[in-house]
XYZ file of N, CA and C in Angstrom:
309
model
N -46.902 5.293 33.571
C -47.267 4.007 33.013
C -48.611 3.583 33.606
N -49.550 3.255 32.755
C -50.875 2.843 33.187
C -50.884 1.358 33.543
N -51.936 0.935 34.232
C -52.024 -0.453 34.675
C -52.065 -1.410 33.494
N -52.705 -1.006 32.393
C -52.790 -1.907 31.249
C -51.429 -2.109 30.580
N -50.574 -1.088 30.628
C -49.221 -1.245 30.091
C -48.380 -2.159 30.963
N -48.596 -2.095 32.265
C -47.880 -2.989 33.187
C -48.300 -4.433 32.948
N -49.607 -4.667 32.812
C -50.101 -6.018 32.553
C -49.568 -6.528 31.220
N -49.564 -5.672 30.213
C -49.031 -6.041 28.908
C -47.556 -6.433 29.007
N -46.788 -5.630 29.701
C -45.359 -5.903 29.853
C -45.117 -7.215 30.575
N -45.873 -7.462 31.631
C -45.711 -8.713 32.391
C -46.067 -9.919 31.527
N -47.181 -9.849 30.802
C -47.586 -10.974 29.954
C -46.608 -11.220 28.812
N -46.127 -10.144 28.192
C -45.146 -10.307 27.115
C -43.831 -10.892 27.641
N -43.380 -10.403 28.791
C -42.133 -10.928 29.370
C -42.298 -12.389 29.763
N -43.436 -12.730 30.352
C -43.687 -14.116 30.744
C -43.746 -15.016 29.512
N -44.377 -14.532 28.451
C -44.413 -15.295 27.208
C -43.030 -15.512 26.623
N -42.178 -14.496 26.699
C -40.797 -14.633 26.198
C -39.998 -15.638 27.021
N -40.150 -15.591 28.338
C -39.427 -16.528 29.212
C -39.881 -17.963 28.955
N -41.177 -18.159 28.822
C -41.694 -19.504 28.562
C -41.249 -19.996 27.193
N -41.248 -19.118 26.211
C -40.776 -19.496 24.880
C -39.295 -19.879 24.908
N -38.507 -19.118 25.647
C -37.089 -19.444 25.771
C -36.889 -20.790 26.466
N -37.679 -21.069 27.493
C -37.534 -22.350 28.187
C -37.905 -23.513 27.269
N -38.870 -23.309 26.399
C -39.208 -24.347 25.426
C -38.096 -24.573 24.428
N -37.458 -23.499 23.997
C -36.315 -23.628 23.083
C -35.166 -24.368 23.753
N -34.951 -24.094 25.016
C -33.909 -24.796 25.762
C -34.245 -26.283 25.877
N -35.528 -26.580 26.102
C -35.950 -27.978 26.176
C -35.744 -28.712 24.869
N -35.976 -28.024 23.753
C -35.763 -28.650 22.445
C -34.287 -29.007 22.264
N -33.405 -28.175 22.780
C -31.972 -28.453 22.654
C -31.502 -29.544 23.612
N -32.114 -29.655 24.784
C -31.596 -30.539 25.816
C -32.242 -31.920 25.875
N -33.490 -32.059 25.462
C -34.152 -33.355 25.599
C -33.601 -34.356 24.598
N -33.646 -35.658 24.938
C -32.916 -36.659 24.164
C -33.586 -37.151 22.884
N -34.908 -37.109 22.785
C -35.520 -37.706 21.613
C -36.616 -36.820 21.032
N -37.161 -37.273 19.936
C -38.168 -36.534 19.193
C -39.398 -36.231 20.038
N -39.889 -37.221 20.759
C -41.128 -37.049 21.519
C -40.972 -36.032 22.648
N -39.886 -36.113 23.367
C -39.656 -35.147 24.448
C -39.451 -33.743 23.892
N -38.745 -33.636 22.796
C -38.531 -32.322 22.180
C -39.837 -31.727 21.663
N -40.651 -32.569 21.045
C -41.931 -32.072 20.541
C -42.848 -31.667 21.693
N -42.785 -32.394 22.786
C -43.575 -32.041 23.965
C -43.154 -30.669 24.496
N -41.856 -30.460 24.609
C -41.352 -29.170 25.096
C -41.741 -28.040 24.155
N -41.586 -28.267 22.872
C -41.911 -27.217 21.901
C -43.410 -26.948 21.843
N -44.205 -27.986 21.834
C -45.648 -27.821 21.692
C -46.298 -27.138 22.871
N -45.966 -27.584 24.070
C -46.609 -27.014 25.261
C -46.179 -25.575 25.503
N -44.883 -25.334 25.454
C -44.409 -23.987 25.794
C -44.743 -22.967 24.713
N -44.663 -23.361 23.449
C -44.970 -22.406 22.388
C -46.444 -22.011 22.398
N -47.314 -22.973 22.659
C -48.747 -22.651 22.730
C -49.020 -21.647 23.843
N -48.484 -21.924 25.012
C -48.718 -21.031 26.146
C -48.070 -19.664 25.919
N -46.858 -19.659 25.376
C -46.167 -18.385 25.145
C -46.914 -17.529 24.124
N -47.403 -18.131 23.060
C -48.138 -17.370 22.050
C -49.420 -16.787 22.619
N -50.123 -17.577 23.420
C -51.372 -17.085 24.009
C -51.092 -15.943 24.986
N -50.046 -16.071 25.802
C -49.708 -14.995 26.737
C -49.339 -13.712 25.994
N -48.587 -13.833 24.922
C -48.200 -12.643 24.172
C -49.403 -11.989 23.497
N -50.287 -12.789 22.943
C -51.477 -12.222 22.314
C -52.380 -11.562 23.349
N -52.539 -12.180 24.515
C -53.354 -11.570 25.560
C -52.695 -10.300 26.095
N -51.377 -10.266 26.118
C -50.685 -9.046 26.511
C -50.966 -7.902 25.547
N -51.036 -8.225 24.268
C -51.338 -7.191 23.272
C -52.774 -6.690 23.383
N -53.665 -7.536 23.882
C -55.059 -7.120 24.052
C -55.152 -5.920 24.987
N -54.289 -5.877 26.001
C -54.373 -4.819 27.002
C -53.897 -3.457 26.499
N -53.149 -3.409 25.421
C -52.670 -2.115 24.921
C -53.296 -1.725 23.582
N -54.162 -2.580 23.061
C -54.831 -2.266 21.803
C -56.086 -1.448 22.093
N -56.182 -0.235 21.532
C -57.332 0.616 21.854
C -58.632 0.202 21.154
N -58.517 -0.456 20.012
C -59.690 -0.814 19.225
C -60.313 -2.110 19.739
N -61.606 -2.096 20.033
C -62.297 -3.264 20.579
C -62.346 -4.399 19.561
N -62.537 -4.079 18.287
C -62.586 -5.115 17.262
C -61.238 -5.843 17.160
N -60.162 -5.110 17.258
C -58.836 -5.728 17.232
C -58.612 -6.581 18.476
N -59.089 -6.156 19.622
C -58.995 -6.954 20.842
C -59.744 -8.276 20.693
N -60.921 -8.211 20.107
C -61.696 -9.438 19.896
C -60.973 -10.374 18.940
N -60.381 -9.821 17.891
C -59.626 -10.638 16.934
C -58.423 -11.301 17.605
N -57.707 -10.560 18.448
C -56.559 -11.128 19.149
C -56.990 -12.254 20.081
N -58.108 -12.067 20.784
C -58.595 -13.119 21.676
C -59.075 -14.332 20.888
N -59.659 -14.092 19.715
C -60.091 -15.195 18.866
C -58.896 -16.000 18.348
N -57.850 -15.306 17.941
C -56.634 -15.991 17.489
C -56.023 -16.797 18.638
N -56.003 -16.228 19.840
C -55.476 -16.944 21.007
C -56.297 -18.194 21.287
N -57.613 -18.099 21.194
C -58.478 -19.254 21.422
C -58.247 -20.329 20.371
N -58.123 -19.911 19.108
C -57.874 -20.878 18.032
C -56.527 -21.568 18.235
N -55.522 -20.814 18.677
C -54.213 -21.419 18.949
C -54.292 -22.456 20.058
N -55.107 -22.201 21.063
C -55.268 -23.171 22.144
C -55.873 -24.487 21.656
N -56.642 -24.435 20.590
C -57.254 -25.632 20.029
C -56.337 -26.292 18.994
N -55.790 -25.496 18.094
C -55.084 -26.033 16.942
C -53.673 -26.526 17.274
N -52.927 -25.784 18.080
C -51.530 -26.152 18.332
C -51.387 -27.518 19.028
N -52.121 -27.804 20.101
C -52.005 -29.148 20.685
C -52.496 -30.250 19.747
N -53.494 -29.949 18.927
C -53.990 -30.941 17.976
C -52.926 -31.250 16.921
N -52.238 -30.225 16.448
C -51.168 -30.440 15.471
C -50.011 -31.216 16.098
N -49.680 -30.904 17.344
C -48.620 -31.640 18.029
C -48.990 -33.106 18.173
N -50.249 -33.369 18.521
C -50.713 -34.756 18.632
C -50.631 -35.466 17.290
N -51.030 -34.787 16.217
C -51.001 -35.406 14.893
C -49.575 -35.747 14.461
N -48.647 -34.849 14.730
C -47.243 -35.108 14.383
C -46.703 -36.274 15.192
N -47.022 -36.301 16.485
C -46.551 -37.386 17.348
C -47.141 -38.717 16.916
N -48.414 -38.732 16.601
C -49.065 -39.976 16.170
C -48.474 -40.468 14.847
N -48.204 -39.553 13.933
C -47.607 -39.948 12.656
C -46.223 -40.551 12.866
N -45.456 -39.968 13.774
C -44.125 -40.518 14.068
C -44.241 -41.899 14.704
N -45.206 -42.068 15.591
C -45.406 -43.367 16.246
C -45.849 -44.422 15.233
N -46.782 -44.061 14.361
C -47.248 -45.005 13.351
C -46.165 -45.331 12.332
N -45.219 -44.409 12.148
C -44.106 -44.651 11.235
C -43.040 -45.548 11.867
N -43.170 -45.802 13.170
C -42.248 -46.717 13.825
C -41.158 -46.054 14.649
N -41.232 -44.774 14.850
C -40.225 -44.092 15.663
C -40.440 -44.443 17.125
N -39.430 -45.044 17.733
C -39.540 -45.475 19.130
C -39.009 -44.396 20.064
N -39.621 -44.294 21.247
C -39.108 -43.330 22.236
C -37.727 -43.728 22.733
N -36.979 -42.736 23.175
C -35.649 -42.953 23.726
C -35.767 -43.643 25.074
N -34.888 -44.589 25.322
C -34.791 -45.226 26.645
C -33.353 -45.130 27.116
N -33.180 -45.135 28.417
C -31.851 -44.972 29.003
C -30.902 -46.115 28.581
N -31.420 -47.298 28.450
C -30.586 -48.452 28.109
C -30.290 -48.582 26.631
N -30.886 -47.779 25.804
C -30.677 -47.862 24.369
C -31.771 -48.689 23.723
N -31.636 -49.009 22.438
C -32.681 -49.771 21.743
C -32.800 -51.183 22.292
N -34.024 -51.687 22.272
C -34.254 -53.043 22.815
C -34.656 -53.999 21.753
């Protein structure tokens, strides 16, 4: 096993673990905002880690550049989309969860 395969395996495994933790957060958090936060942050990071892991085992330089470009675009677009969804929910009147219930 070469060093690039080891790096690829570590990045892919780390991306899978982070993605799983985000899925767990979506199931466990109490309201829309917390769930969207868990899904948005972890999915963005997991996707970027997996794409960067693939860069290390792809022999073609053009494909490596494309994978890095997609990872960079995801770093910009995914948090922006999460913000837009959250803002739309807030403007629609969806209130965050509080321990005491609605006020």
